PDB file of C-alpha atoms in Angstrom:
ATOM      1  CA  UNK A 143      42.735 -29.158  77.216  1.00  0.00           C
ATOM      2  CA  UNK A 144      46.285 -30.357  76.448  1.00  0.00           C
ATOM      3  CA  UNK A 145      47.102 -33.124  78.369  1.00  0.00           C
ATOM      4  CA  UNK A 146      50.681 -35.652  77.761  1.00  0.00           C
ATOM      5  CA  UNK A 147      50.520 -39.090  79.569  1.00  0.00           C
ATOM      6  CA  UNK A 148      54.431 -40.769  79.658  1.00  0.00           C
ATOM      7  CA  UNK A 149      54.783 -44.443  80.429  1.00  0.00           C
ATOM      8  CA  UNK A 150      57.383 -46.952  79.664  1.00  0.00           C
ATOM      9  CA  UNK A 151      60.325 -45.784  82.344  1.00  0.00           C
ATOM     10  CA  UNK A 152      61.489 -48.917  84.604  1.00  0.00           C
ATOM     11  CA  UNK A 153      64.577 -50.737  86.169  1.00  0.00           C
ATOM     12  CA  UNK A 154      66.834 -51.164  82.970  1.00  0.00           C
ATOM     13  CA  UNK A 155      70.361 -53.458  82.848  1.00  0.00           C
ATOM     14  CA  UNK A 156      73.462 -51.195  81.159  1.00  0.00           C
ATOM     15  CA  UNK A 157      73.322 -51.763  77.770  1.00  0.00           C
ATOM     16  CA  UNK A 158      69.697 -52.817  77.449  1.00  0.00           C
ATOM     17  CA  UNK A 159      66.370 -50.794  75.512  1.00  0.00           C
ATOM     18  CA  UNK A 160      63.874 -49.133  76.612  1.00  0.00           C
ATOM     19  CA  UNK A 161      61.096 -47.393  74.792  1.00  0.00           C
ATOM     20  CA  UNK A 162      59.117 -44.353  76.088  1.00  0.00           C
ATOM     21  CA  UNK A 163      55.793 -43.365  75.145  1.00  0.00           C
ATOM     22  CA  UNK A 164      53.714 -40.392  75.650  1.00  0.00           C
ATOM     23  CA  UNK A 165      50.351 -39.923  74.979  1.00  0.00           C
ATOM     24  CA  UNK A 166      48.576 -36.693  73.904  1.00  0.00           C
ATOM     25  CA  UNK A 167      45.005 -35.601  73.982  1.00  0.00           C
ATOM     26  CA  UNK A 168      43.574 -31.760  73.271  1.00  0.00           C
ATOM     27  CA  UNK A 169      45.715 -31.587  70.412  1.00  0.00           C
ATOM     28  CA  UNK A 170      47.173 -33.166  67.208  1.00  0.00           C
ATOM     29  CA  UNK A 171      50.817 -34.912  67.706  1.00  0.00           C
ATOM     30  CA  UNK A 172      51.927 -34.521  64.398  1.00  0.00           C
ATOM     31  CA  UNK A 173      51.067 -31.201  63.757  1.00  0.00           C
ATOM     32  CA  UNK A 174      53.166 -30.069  66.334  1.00  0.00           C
ATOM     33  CA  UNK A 175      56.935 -30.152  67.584  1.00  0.00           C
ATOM     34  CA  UNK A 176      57.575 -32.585  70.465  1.00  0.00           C
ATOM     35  CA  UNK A 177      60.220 -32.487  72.713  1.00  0.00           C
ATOM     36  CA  UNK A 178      61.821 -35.365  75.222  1.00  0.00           C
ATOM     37  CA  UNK A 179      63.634 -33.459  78.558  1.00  0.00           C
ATOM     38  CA  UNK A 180      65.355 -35.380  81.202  1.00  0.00           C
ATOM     39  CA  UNK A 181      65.906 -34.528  84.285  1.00  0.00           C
ATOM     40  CA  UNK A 182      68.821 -37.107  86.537  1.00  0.00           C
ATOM     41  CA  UNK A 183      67.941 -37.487  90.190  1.00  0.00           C
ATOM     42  CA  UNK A 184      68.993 -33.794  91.960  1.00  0.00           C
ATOM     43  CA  UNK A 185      69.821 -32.597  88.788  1.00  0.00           C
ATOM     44  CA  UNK A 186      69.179 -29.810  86.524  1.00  0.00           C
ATOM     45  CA  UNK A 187      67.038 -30.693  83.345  1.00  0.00           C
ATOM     46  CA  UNK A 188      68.466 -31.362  79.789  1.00  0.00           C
ATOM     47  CA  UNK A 189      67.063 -31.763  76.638  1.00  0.00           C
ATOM     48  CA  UNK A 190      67.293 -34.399  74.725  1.00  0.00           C
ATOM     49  CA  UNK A 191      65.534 -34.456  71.457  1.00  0.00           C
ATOM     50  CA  UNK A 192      62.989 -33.055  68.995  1.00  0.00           C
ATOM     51  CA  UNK A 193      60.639 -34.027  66.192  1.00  0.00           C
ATOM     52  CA  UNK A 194      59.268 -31.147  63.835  1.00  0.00           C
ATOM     53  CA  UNK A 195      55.842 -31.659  62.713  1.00  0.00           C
ATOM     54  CA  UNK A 196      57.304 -32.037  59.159  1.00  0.00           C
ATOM     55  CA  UNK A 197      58.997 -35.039  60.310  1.00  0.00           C
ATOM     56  CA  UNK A 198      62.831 -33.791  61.076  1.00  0.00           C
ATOM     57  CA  UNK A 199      64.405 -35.035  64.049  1.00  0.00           C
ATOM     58  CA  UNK A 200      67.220 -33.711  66.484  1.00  0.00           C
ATOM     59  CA  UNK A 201      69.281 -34.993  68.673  1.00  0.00           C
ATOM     60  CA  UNK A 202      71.791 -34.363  72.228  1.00  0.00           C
ATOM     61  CA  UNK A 203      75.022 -35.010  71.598  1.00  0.00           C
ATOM     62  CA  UNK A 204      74.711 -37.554  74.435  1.00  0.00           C
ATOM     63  CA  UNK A 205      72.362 -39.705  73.237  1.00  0.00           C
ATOM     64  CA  UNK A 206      72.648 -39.291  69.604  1.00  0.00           C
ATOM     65  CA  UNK A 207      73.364 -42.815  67.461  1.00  0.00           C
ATOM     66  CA  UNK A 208      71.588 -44.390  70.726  1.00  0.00           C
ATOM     67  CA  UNK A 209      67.688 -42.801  71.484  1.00  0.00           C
ATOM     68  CA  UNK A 210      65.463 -42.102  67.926  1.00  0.00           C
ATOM     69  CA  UNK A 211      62.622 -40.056  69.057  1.00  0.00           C
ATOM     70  CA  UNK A 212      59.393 -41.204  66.774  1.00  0.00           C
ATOM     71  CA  UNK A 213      55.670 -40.629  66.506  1.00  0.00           C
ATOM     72  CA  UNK A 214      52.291 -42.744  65.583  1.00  0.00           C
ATOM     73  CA  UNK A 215      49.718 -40.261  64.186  1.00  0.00           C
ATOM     74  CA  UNK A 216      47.100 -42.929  64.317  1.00  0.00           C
ATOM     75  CA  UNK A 217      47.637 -43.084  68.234  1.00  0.00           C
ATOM     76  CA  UNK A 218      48.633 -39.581  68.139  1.00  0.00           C
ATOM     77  CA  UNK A 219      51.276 -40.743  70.625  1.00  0.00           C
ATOM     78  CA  UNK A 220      54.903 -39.821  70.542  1.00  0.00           C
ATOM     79  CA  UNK A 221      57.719 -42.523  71.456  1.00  0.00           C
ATOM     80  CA  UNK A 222      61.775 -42.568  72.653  1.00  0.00           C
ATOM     81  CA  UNK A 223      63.403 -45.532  71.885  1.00  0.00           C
ATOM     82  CA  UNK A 224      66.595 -45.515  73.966  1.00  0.00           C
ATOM     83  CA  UNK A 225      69.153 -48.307  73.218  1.00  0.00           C
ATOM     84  CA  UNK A 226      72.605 -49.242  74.580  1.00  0.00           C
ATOM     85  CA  UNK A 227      71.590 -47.185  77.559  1.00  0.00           C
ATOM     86  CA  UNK A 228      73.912 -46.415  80.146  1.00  0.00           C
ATOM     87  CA  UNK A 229      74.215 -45.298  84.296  1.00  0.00           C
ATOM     88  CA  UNK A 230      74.227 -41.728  82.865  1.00  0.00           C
ATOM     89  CA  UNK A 231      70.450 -42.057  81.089  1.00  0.00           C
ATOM     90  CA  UNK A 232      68.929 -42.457  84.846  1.00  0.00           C
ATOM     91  CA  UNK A 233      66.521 -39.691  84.965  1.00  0.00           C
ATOM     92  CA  UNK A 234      63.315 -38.562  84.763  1.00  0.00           C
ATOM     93  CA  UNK A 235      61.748 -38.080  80.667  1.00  0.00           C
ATOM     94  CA  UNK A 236      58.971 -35.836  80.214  1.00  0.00           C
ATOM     95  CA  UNK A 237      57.846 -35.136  77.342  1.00  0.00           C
ATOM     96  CA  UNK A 238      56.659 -31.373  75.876  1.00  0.00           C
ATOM     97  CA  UNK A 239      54.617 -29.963  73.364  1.00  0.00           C
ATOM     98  CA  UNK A 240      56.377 -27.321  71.990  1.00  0.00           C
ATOM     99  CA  UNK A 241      54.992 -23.646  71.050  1.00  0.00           C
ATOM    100  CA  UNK A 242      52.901 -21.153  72.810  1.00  0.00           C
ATOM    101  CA  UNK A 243      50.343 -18.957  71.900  1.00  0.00           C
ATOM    102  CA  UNK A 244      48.952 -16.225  73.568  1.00  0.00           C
ATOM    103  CA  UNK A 245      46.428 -12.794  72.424  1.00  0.00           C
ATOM    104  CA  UNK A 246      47.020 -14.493  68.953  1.00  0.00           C
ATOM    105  CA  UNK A 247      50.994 -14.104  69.003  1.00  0.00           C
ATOM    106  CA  UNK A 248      52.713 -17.779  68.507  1.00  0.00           C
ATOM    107  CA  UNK A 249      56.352 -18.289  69.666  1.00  0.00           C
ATOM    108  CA  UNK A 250      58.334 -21.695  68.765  1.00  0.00           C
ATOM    109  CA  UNK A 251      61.239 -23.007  70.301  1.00  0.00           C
ATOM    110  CA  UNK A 252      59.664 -23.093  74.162  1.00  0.00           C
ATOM    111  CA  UNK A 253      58.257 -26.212  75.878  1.00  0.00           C
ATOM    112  CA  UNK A 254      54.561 -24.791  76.314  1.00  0.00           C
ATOM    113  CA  UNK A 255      53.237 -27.904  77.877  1.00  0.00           C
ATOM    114  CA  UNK A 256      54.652 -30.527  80.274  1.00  0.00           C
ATOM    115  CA  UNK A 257      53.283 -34.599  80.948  1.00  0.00           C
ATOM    116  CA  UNK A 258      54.325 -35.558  84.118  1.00  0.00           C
ATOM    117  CA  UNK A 259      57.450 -37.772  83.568  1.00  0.00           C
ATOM    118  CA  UNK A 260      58.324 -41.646  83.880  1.00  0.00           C
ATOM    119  CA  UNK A 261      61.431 -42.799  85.764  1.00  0.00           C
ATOM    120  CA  UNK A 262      64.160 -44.274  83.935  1.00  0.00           C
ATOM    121  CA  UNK A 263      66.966 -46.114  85.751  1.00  0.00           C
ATOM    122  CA  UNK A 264      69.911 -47.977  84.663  1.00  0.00           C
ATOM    123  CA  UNK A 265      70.908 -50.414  86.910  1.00  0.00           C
ATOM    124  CA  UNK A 266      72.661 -53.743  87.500  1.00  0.00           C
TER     125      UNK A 266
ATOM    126  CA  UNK B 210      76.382 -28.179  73.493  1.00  0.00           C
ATOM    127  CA  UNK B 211      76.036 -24.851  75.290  1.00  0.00           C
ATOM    128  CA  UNK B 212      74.630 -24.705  78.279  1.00  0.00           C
ATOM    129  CA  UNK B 213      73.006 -21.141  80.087  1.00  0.00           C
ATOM    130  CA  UNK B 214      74.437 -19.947  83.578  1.00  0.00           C
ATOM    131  CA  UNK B 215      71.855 -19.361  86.269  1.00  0.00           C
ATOM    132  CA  UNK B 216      73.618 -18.996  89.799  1.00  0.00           C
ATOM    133  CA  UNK B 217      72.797 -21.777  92.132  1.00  0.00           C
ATOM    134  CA  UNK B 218      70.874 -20.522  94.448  1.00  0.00           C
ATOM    135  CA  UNK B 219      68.919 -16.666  95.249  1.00  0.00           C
ATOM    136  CA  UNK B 220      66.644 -16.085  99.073  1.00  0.00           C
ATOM    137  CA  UNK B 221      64.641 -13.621  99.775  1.00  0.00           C
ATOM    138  CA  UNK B 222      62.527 -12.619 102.414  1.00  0.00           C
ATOM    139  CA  UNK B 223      58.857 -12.710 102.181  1.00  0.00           C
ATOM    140  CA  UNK B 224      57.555  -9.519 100.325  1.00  0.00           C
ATOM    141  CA  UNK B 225      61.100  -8.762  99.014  1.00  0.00           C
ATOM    142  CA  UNK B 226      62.020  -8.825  95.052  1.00  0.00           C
ATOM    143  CA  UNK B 227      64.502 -11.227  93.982  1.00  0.00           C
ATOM    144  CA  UNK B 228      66.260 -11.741  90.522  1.00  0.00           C
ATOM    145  CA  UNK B 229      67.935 -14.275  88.605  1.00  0.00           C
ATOM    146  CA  UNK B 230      70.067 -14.088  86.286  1.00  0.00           C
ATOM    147  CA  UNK B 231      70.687 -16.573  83.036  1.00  0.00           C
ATOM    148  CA  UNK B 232      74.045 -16.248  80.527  1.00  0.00           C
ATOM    149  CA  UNK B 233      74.419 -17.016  77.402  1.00  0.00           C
ATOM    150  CA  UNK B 234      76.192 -16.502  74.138  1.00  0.00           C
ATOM    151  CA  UNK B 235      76.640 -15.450  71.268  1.00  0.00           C
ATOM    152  CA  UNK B 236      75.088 -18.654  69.247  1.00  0.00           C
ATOM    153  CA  UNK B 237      71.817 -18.731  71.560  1.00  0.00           C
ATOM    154  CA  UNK B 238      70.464 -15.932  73.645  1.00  0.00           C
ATOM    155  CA  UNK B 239      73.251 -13.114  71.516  1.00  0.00           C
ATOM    156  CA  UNK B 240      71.838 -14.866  68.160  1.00  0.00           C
ATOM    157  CA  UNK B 241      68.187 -13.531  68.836  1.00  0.00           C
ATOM    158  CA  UNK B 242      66.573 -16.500  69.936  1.00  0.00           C
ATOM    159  CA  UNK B 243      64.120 -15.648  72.818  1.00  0.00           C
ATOM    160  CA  UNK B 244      64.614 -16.901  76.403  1.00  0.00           C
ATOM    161  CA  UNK B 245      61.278 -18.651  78.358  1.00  0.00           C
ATOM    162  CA  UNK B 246      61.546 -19.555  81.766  1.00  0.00           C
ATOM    163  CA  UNK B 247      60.087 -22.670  83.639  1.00  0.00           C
ATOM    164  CA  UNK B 248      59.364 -23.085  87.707  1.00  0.00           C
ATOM    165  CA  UNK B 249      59.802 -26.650  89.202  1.00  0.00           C
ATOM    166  CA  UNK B 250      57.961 -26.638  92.282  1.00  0.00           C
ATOM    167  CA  UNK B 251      59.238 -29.716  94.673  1.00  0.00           C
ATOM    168  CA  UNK B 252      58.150 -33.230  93.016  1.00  0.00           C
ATOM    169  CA  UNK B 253      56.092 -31.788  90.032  1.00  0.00           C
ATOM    170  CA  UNK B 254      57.040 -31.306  86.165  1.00  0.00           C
ATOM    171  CA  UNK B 255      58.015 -27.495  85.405  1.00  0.00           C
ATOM    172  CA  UNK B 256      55.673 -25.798  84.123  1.00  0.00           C
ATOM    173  CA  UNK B 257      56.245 -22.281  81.555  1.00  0.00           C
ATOM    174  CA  UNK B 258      56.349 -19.043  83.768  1.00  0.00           C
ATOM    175  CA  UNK B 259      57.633 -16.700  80.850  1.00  0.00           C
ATOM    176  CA  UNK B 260      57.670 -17.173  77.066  1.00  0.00           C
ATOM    177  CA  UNK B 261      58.826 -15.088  74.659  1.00  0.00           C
ATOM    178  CA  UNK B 262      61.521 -13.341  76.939  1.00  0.00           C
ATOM    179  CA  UNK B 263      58.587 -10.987  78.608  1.00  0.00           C
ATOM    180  CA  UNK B 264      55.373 -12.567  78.301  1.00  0.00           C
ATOM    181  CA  UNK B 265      53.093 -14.613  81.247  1.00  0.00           C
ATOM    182  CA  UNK B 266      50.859 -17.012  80.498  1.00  0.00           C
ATOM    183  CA  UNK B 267      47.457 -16.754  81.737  1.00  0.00           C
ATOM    184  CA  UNK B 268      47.293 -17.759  85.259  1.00  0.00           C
ATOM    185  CA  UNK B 269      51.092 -16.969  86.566  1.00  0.00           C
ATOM    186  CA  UNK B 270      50.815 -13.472  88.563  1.00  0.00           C
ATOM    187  CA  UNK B 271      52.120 -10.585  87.456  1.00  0.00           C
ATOM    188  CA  UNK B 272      54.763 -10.361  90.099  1.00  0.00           C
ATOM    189  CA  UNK B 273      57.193 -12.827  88.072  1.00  0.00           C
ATOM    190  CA  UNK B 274      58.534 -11.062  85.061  1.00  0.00           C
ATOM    191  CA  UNK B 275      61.189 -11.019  82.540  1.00  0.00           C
ATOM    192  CA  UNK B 276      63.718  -9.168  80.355  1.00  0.00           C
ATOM    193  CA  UNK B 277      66.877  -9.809  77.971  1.00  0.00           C
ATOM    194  CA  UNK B 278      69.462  -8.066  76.871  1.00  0.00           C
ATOM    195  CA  UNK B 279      72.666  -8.868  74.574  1.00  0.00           C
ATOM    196  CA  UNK B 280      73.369 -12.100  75.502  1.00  0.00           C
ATOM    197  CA  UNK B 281      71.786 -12.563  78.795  1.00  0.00           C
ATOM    198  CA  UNK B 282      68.191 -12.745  80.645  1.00  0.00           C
ATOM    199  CA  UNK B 283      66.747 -12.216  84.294  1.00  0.00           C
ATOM    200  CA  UNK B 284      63.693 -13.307  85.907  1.00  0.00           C
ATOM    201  CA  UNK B 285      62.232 -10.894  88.506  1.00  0.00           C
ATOM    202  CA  UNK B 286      59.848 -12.080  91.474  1.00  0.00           C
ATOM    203  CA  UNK B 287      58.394  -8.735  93.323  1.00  0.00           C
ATOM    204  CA  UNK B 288      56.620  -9.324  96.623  1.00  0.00           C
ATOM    205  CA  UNK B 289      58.160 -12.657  97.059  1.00  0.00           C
ATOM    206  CA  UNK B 290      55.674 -15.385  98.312  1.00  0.00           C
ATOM    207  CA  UNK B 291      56.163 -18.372 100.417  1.00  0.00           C
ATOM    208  CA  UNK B 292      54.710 -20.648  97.344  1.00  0.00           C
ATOM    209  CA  UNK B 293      57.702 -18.970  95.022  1.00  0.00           C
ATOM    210  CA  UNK B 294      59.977 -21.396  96.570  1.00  0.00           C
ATOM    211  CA  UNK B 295      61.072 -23.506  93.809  1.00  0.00           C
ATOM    212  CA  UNK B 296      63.787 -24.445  91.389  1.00  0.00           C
ATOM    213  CA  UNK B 297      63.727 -22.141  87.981  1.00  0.00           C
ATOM    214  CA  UNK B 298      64.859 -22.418  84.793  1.00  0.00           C
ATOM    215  CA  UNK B 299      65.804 -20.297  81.880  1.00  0.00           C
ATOM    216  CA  UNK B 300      65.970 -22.169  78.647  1.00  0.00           C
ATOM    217  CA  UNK B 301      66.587 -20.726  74.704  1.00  0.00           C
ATOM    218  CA  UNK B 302      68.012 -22.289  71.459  1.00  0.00           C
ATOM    219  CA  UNK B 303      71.003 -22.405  69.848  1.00  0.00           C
ATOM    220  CA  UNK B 304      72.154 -22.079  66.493  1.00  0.00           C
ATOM    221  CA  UNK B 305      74.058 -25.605  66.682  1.00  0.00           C
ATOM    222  CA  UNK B 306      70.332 -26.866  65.996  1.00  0.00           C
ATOM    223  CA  UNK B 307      69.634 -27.832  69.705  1.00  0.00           C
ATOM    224  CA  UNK B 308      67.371 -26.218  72.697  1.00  0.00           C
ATOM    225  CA  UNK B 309      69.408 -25.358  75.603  1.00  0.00           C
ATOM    226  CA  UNK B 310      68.454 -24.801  79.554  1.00  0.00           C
ATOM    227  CA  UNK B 311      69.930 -23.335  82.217  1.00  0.00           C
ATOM    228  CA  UNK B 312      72.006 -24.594  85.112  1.00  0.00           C
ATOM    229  CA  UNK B 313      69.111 -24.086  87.941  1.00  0.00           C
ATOM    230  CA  UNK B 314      67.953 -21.369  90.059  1.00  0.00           C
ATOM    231  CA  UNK B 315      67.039 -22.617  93.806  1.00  0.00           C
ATOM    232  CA  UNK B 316      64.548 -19.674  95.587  1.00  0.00           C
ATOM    233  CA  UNK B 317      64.791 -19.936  99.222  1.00  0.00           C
ATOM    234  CA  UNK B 318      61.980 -18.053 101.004  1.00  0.00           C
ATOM    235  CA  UNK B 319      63.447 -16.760 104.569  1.00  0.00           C
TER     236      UNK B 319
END
């Protein structure tokens, strides 16, 4: 069974770091994509960054140059580092297994499998 | 980066259908990339209601279902339930090398 455990979210000062993890069991981390969506308070959600099983990463335009998504195959965890973080980055991050397959039919691009979020805020 | 159009908000009474609709263009849902669609019920994480534009995964009754066309989707719910109140979301990709969602679909059940 797929199961993705996030931890890490907190009370955060502007301008401070944070780093998100996520833990996976039922599967294999790194031979999958993994996604980070956030989702502000009332809000709709928003995605915010990828990592391809062969190791390329992608980025939001809003948090590019500040978040580097990453990954630990020996943990088979997979992390956000979010730095110089701002009022904006209050949300909650959950973090998705991407893929879905189905009667032996596979389709990419499509968050298959959900943790259950940590609460970020950024706050003075 | 582009972002799909859902209206705010569709109602329905119990047993009606209801649809929702999700825009796109022509560098994400008019470039051929499917559409999936997630339901948020109140407090939880979404979870995937359609992949593939059509397709349910096990467990999610055949009363939800999708389509596409051009550059837009819908999501139908037939014999609307009082446990179909939630937020949904469509979501694709775009060719600017990012996934995109929609803007939020809030079902009221009368």
């Amino acid at each position: 069974e797929v199961q993705l455990v996030e931890s890490g979210g907190g009370l955060i000062q502007p301008g401070g770091s944070l780093r998100l993890s996520c833990a996976a069991s039922g599967f294999t981390v790194s031979s999958n994509y993994m996604s980070w969506v956030r989702q502000a308070p009332g809000k709709g959600l928003e995605w915010v960054s990828v990592i391809y099983s062969g190791g390329s990463t992608y980025y939001a335009d809003s948090v590019k140059g500040r978040f580097t998504i990453s990954r630990d195959n020996s943990k088979n965890t997979l992390y956000l580092q979010m730095n110089s973080l701002r009022a904006e980055d209050t949300a909650v991050y959950y973090c998705a297994r991407e893929g879905y397959c189905s009667g032996g039919s596979c389709y990419s691009r499509v968050h298959g499998y959900w943790g259950q979020g940590t609460l970020v805020t950024v706050s003075s | 980066q582009s972002v799909l159009t859902q209206p705010p908000s569709v109602s329905g009474a119990p047993g009606q259908r209801v649809t929702i609709s999700c825009t796109g263009s022509s560098s994400n849902i008019g470039a051929g990339y499917d559409v999936h669609w997630y339901q948020q019920l109140p407090g939880t994480a979404p979870k995937l209601l359609i992949y593939g534009n059509s397709n349910r995964p096990s467990g999610v009754p055949d009363r939800f279902s999708g389509s596409k066309s051009g550059t837009s989707a819908s999501l139908a719910i037939t014999g609307l339930q009082a446990e179909d109140e939630a937020d949904y979301y469509c979501q694709s990709y775009d060719s600017s090398l990012s996934y995109v969602f929609g803007t939020g679909t809030k079902v009221t059940v009368l």
